[in-house]
Short mmCIF file of C-alpha atoms in Angstrom, two decimals:
data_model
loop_
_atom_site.label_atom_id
_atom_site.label_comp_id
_atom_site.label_asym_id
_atom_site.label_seq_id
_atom_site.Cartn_x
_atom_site.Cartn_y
_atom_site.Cartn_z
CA UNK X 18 -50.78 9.87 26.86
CA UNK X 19 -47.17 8.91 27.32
CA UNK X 20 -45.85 12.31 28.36
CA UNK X 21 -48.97 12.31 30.94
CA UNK X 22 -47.63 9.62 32.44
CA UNK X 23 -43.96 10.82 32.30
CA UNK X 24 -45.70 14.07 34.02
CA UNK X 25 -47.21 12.04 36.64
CA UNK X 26 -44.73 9.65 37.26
CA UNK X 27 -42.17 12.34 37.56
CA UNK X 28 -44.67 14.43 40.08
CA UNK X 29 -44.37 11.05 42.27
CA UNK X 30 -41.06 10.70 42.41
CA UNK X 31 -40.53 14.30 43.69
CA UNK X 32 -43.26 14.14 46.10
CA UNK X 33 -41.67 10.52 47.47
CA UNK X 34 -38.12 12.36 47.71
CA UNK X 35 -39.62 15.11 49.30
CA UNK X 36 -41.24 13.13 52.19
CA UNK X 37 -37.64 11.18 52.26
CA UNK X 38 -35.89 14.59 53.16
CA UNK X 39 -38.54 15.45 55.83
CA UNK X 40 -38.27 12.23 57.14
CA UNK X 41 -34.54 12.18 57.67
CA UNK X 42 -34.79 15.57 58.53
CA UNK X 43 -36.89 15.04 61.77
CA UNK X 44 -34.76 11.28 62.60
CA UNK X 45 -32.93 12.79 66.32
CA UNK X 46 -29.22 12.73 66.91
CA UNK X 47 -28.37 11.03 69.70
CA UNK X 48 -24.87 12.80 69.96
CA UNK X 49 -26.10 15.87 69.44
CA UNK X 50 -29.17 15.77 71.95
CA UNK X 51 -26.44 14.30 74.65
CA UNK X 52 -24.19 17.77 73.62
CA UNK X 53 -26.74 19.55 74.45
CA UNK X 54 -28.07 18.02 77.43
CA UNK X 55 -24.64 18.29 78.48
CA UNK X 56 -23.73 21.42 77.58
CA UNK X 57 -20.49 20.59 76.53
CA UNK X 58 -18.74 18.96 73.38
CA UNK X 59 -16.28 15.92 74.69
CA UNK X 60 -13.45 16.03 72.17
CA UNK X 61 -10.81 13.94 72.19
CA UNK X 62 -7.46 14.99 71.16
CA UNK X 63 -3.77 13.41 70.94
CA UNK X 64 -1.87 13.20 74.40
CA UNK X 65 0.54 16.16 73.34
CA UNK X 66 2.16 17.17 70.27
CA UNK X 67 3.38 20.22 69.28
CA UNK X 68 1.11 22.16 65.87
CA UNK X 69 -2.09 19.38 67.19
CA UNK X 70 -2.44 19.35 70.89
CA UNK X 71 -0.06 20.63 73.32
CA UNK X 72 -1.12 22.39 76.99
CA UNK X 73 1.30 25.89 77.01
CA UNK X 74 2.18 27.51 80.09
CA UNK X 75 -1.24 27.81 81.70
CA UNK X 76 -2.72 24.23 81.03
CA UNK X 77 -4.62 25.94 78.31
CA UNK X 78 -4.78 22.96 74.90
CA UNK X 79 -2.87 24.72 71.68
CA UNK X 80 -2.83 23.81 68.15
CA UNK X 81 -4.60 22.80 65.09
CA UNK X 82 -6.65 19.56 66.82
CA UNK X 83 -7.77 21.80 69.94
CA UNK X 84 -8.96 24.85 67.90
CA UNK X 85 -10.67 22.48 65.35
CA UNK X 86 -12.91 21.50 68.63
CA UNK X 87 -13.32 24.88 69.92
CA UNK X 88 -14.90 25.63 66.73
CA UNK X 89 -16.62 22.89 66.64
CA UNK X 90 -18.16 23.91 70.26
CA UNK X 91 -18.84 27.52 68.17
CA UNK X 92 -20.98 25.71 66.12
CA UNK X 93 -23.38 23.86 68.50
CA UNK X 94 -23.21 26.86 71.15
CA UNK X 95 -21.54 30.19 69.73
CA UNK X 96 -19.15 29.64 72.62
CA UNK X 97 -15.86 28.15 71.69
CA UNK X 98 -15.64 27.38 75.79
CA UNK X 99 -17.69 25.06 76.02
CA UNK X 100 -15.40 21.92 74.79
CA UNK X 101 -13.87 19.42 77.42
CA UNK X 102 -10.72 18.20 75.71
CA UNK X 103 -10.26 14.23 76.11
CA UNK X 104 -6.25 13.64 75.61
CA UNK X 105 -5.83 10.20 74.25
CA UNK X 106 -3.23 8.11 73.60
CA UNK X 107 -3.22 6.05 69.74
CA UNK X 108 -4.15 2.57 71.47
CA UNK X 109 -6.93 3.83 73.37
CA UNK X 110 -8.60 6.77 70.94
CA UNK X 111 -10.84 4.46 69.31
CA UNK X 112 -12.17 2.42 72.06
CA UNK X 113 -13.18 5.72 73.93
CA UNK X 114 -14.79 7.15 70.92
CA UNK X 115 -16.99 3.68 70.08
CA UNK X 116 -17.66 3.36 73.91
CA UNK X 117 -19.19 6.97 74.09
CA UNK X 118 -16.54 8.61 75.91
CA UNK X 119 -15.91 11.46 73.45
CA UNK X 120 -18.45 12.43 71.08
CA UNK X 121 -15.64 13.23 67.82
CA UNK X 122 -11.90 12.88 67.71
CA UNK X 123 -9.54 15.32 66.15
CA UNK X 124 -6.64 13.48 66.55
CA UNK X 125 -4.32 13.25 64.22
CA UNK X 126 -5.65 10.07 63.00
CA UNK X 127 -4.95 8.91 59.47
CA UNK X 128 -8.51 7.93 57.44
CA UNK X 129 -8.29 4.37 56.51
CA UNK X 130 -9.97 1.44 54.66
CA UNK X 131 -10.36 -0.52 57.57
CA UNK X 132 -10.51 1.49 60.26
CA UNK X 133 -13.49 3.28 58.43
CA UNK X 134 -15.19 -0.56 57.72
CA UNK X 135 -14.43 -2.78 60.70
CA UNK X 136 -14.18 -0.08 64.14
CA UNK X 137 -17.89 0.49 63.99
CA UNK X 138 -16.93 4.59 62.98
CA UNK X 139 -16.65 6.59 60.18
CA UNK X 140 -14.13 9.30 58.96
CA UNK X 141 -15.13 12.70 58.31
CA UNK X 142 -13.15 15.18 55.82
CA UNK X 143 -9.61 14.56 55.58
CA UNK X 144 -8.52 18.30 56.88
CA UNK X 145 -4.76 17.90 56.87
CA UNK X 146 -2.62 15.76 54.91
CA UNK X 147 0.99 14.41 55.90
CA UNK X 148 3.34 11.15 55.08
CA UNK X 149 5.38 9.48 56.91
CA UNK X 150 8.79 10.31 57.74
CA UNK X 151 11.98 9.33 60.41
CA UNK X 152 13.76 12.24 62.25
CA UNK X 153 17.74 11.65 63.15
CA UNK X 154 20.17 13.81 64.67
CA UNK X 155 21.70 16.12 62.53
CA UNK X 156 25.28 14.81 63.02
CA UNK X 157 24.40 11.19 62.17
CA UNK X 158 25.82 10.90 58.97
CA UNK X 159 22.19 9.45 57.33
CA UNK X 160 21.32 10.88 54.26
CA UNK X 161 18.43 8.49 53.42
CA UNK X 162 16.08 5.94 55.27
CA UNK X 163 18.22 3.18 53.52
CA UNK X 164 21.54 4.72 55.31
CA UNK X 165 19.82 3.14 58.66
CA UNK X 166 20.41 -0.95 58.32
CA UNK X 167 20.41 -2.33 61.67
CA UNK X 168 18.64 1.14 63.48
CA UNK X 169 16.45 1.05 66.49
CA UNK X 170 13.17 2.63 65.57
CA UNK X 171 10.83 4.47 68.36
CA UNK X 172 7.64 4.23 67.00
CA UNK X 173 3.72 4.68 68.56
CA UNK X 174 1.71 1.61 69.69
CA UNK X 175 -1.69 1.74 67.77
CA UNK X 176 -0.87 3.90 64.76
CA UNK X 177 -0.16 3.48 60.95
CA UNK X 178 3.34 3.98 61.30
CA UNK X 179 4.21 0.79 62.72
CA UNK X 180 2.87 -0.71 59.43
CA UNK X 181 5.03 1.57 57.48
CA UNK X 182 8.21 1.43 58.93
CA UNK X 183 7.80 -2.89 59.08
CA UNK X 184 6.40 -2.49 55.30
CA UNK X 185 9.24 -0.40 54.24
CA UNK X 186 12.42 -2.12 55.51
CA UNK X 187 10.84 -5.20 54.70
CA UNK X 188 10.36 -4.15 50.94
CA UNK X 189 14.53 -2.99 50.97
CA UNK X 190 15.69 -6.16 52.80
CA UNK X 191 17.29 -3.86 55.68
CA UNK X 192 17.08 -4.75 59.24
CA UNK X 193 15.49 -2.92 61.99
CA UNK X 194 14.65 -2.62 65.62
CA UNK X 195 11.57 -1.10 66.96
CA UNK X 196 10.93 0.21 70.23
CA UNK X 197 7.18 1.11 70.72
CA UNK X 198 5.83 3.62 73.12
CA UNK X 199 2.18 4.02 74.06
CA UNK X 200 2.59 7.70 74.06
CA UNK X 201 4.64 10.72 71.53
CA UNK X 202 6.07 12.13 75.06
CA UNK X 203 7.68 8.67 75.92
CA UNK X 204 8.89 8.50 72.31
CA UNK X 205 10.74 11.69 72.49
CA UNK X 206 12.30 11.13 75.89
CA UNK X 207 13.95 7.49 74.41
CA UNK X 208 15.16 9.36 71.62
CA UNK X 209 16.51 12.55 73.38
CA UNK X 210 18.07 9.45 76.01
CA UNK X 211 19.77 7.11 72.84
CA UNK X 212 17.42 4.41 73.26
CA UNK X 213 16.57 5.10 69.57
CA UNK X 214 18.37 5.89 66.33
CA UNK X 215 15.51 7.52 64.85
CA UNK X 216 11.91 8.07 65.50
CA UNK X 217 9.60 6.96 62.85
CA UNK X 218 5.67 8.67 62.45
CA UNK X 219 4.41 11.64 60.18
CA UNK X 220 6.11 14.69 58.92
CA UNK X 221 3.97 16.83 60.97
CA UNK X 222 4.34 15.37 64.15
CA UNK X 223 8.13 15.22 63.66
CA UNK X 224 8.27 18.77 63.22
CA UNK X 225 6.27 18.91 66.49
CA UNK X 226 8.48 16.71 68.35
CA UNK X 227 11.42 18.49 67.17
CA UNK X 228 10.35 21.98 67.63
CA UNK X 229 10.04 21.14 71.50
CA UNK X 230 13.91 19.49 71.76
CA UNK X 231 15.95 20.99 74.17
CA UNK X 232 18.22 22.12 70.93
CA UNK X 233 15.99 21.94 67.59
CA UNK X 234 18.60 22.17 65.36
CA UNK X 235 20.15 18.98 66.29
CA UNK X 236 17.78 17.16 64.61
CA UNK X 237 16.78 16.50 61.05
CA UNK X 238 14.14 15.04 59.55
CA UNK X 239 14.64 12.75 56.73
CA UNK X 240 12.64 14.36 53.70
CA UNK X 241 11.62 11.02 51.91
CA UNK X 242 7.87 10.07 52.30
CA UNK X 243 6.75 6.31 52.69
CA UNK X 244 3.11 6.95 53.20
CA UNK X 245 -0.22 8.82 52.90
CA UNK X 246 -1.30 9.94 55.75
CA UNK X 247 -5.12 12.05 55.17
CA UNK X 248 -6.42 13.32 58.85
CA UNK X 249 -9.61 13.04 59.73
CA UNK X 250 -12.10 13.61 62.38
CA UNK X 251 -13.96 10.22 63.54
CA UNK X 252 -17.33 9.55 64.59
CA UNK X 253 -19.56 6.68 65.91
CA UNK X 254 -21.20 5.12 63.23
CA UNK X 255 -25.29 5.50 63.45
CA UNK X 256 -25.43 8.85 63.97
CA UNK X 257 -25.69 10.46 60.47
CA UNK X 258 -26.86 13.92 61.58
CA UNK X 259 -23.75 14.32 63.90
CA UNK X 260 -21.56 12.86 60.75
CA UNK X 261 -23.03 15.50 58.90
CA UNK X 262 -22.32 18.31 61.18
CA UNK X 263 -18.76 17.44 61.65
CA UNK X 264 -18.22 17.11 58.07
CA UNK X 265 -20.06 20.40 56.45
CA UNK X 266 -18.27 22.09 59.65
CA UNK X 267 -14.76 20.78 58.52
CA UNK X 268 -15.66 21.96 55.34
CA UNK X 269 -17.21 25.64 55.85
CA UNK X 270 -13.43 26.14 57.61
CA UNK X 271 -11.75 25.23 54.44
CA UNK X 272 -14.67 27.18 51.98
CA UNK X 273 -14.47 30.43 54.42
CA UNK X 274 -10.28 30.54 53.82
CA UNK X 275 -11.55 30.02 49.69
CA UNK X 276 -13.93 32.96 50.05
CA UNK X 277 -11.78 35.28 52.07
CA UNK X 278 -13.49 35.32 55.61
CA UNK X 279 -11.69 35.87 58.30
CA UNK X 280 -11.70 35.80 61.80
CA UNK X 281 -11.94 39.98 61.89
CA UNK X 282 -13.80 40.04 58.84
CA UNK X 283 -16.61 37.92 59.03
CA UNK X 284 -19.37 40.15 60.94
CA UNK X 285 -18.57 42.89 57.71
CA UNK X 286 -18.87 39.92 55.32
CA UNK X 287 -22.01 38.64 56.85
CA UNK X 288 -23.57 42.37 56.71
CA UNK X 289 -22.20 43.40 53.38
CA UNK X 290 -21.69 40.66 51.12
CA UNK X 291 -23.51 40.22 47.61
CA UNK X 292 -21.81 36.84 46.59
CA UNK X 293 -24.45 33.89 47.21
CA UNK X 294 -22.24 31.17 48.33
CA UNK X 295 -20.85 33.56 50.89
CA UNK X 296 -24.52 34.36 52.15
CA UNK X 297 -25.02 31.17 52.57
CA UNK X 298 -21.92 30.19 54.39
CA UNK X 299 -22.55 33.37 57.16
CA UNK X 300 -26.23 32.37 57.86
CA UNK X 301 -27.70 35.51 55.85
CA UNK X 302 -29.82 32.11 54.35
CA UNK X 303 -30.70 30.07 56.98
CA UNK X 304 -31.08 27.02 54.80
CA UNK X 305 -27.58 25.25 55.57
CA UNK X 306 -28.03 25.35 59.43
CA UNK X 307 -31.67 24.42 58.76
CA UNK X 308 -30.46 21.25 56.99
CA UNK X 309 -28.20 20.25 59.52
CA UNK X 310 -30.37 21.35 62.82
CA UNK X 311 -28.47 23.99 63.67
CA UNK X 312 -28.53 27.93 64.00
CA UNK X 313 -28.38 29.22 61.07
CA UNK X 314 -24.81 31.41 62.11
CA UNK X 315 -23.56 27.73 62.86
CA UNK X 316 -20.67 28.46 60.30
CA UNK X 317 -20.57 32.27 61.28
CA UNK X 318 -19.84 31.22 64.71
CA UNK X 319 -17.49 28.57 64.25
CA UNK X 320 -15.34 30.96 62.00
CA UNK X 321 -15.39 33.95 64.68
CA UNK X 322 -14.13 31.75 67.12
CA UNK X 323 -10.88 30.11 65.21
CA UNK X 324 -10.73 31.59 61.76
CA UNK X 325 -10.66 30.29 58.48
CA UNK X 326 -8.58 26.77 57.87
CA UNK X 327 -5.46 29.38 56.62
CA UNK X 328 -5.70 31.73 59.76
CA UNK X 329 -6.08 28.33 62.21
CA UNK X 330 -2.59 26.70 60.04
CA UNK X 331 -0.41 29.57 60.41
CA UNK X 332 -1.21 30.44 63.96
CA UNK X 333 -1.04 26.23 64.96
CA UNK X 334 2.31 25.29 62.95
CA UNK X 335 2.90 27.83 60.21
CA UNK X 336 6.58 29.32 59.58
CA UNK X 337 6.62 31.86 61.97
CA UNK X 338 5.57 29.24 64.57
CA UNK X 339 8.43 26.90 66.58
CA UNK X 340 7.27 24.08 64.64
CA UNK X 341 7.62 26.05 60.81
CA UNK X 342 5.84 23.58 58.85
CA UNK X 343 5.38 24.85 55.42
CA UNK X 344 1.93 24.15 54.45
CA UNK X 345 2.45 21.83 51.46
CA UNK X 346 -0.55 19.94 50.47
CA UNK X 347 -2.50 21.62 53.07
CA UNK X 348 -2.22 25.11 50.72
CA UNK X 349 -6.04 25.40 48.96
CA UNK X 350 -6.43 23.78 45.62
CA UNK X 351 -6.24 26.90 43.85
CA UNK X 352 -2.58 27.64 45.14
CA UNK X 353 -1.57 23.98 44.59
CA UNK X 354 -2.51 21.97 47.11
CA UNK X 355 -4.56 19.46 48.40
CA UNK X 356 -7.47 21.49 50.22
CA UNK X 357 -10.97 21.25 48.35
CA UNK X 358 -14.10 22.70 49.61
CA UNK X 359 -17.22 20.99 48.59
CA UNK X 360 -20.18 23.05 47.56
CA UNK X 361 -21.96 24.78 50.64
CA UNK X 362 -25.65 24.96 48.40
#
């Protein structure tokens, strides 16, 4: 009698679960339907750094922040084309995102407690990690953060690292000044002019900055770290079919760099491989595009168009780049860092 009932009971709650999953899987996405309609992904990015978001030459975006949306574009469309990059500055990135004017930011935008509780958005996948840090010029004669009692400070309006920099001098007892810019480019200029000492945001974008000084090697950046600063992408709370997309895409970049697929390898992989995982990830199964209401080459397509996470680092701001940032934390798990792709099944 009782394992009847167990029988039954557990026959229930499968057949509830199931009807959940159909349920949420036929509940629209109002991003995604307005993508489509528009036939275009509206991305916003930072208003020019170096490694993230920088126009070259041509006025064509460069870096890690404007590839992650091209491939994001791949994903919807199999055409890494169709993105309209947003460029916007720390003060206004939110507000445009929770107003509708972009539909995701990669941006360079540290993952938070409260910006994830009280903006009305959510992160997505931290998919680069950094710290805080102060850049100086090289003949300065500061060895340490602490060397700087008195400094004036450029530092971004709307970002973390005012916090930091008021939270760390506060903690030593050393006086600062801060001068506070809306945007990196305005930043730079003060410092490059004298109006600053130092210039005070994350490692990363440092190395940015610097790399695009009239004379790079007259600047060094400090190598203590006052902060954690996790990246993520940000979306508009409500939506949880485009939060899913943006997250399991973030994620198949990182998992194809684990499994080996490239850029030029990933039509051989999708033909020839036995491994399961990497079936999956290619669209050989359709099940993981199916879940998420895409093609089922979502991933494939994304990964043809940028690469795997490794390929899109060392191309963006890798050594052999002008900014030579060594990847760090943002090396996979399995070579010591920080990266960690959750399971694609």
């Amino acid at each position: 009698m009782y394992r009847g009932l167990m029988a039954a009971a557990l026959v229930l709650c499968a057949g509830f679960s199931a009807t959940v999953q159909a349920q949420q899987n036929t509940i629209p996405s109002p991003t995604l339907d307005a993508i489509r309609a528009r036939g275009s992904l509206n991305c916003g990015i930072g208003t020019g750094v170096a490694g993230f978001a920088l126009p070259d030459s041509r006025g064509v975006w460069q870096g890690l922040d404007a590839d992650m949306c091209r491939g994001l574009a791949a994903a919807i469309f199999n055409d890494p084309a169709k993105v309209r990059f947003i460029p916007l500055s720390s003060s206004t990135r939110f507000t445009a995102l929770g107003s509708g004017e972009v539909d995701v930011l990669f941006r360079t935008s540290t993952q938070t407690m409260l910006r994830d509780t009280t903006l009305g958005l959510r992160h997505v996948t931290t998919y680069f990690y950094d710290g805080h840090g102060f850049m100086v010029r090289a003949n300065a004669g500061v060895q340490r953060v602490r060397d700087m009692a008195g400094a004036t400070i450029c530092l971004i309006q709307g970002t973390t690292n005012e916090q930091v920099t008021a939270d760390y001098f506060r903690s030593v007892n050393v006086p600062f000044q801060p001068v506070v810019f809306e945007r990196t480019d305005q930043a730079q200029a003060a410092l490059v002019a004298g109006r600053c000492d130092s210039f005070g945001t994350d490692a990363s974008q440092l190395a940015g900055v610097r790399s695009s000084m009239p004379n790079p090697r007259e600047w060094t950046i400090l190598p203590e770290r006052f902060s954690k600063e996790p990246y993520g992408a940000y979306v508009r709370r409500g939506d949880d079919n485009w939060y899913d997309i943006v997250r399991w895409y973030t994620t198949a970049i990182i998992e194809a760099e684990e499994q080996g697929v490239t850029q030029a390898n990933a039509e051989e992989m999708r033909r020839t491989a036995a491994n399961p995982n990497t079936r999956r990830l290619l669209g050989v199964t359709p099940e993981l595009g199916q879940s998420i209401k895409l093609d089922p080459l979502w991933a494939y397509n994304a990964i043809r168009a940028i690469g795997n996470y490794g390929e899109l680092y060392e191309r963006t701001m890798g050594e052999n780049t002008p900014v030579a940032l060594p990847r760090g934390p943002n090396r996979l798990h399995t070579q010591g860092g920080l990266l960690y792709a959750l399971p694609m099944r």
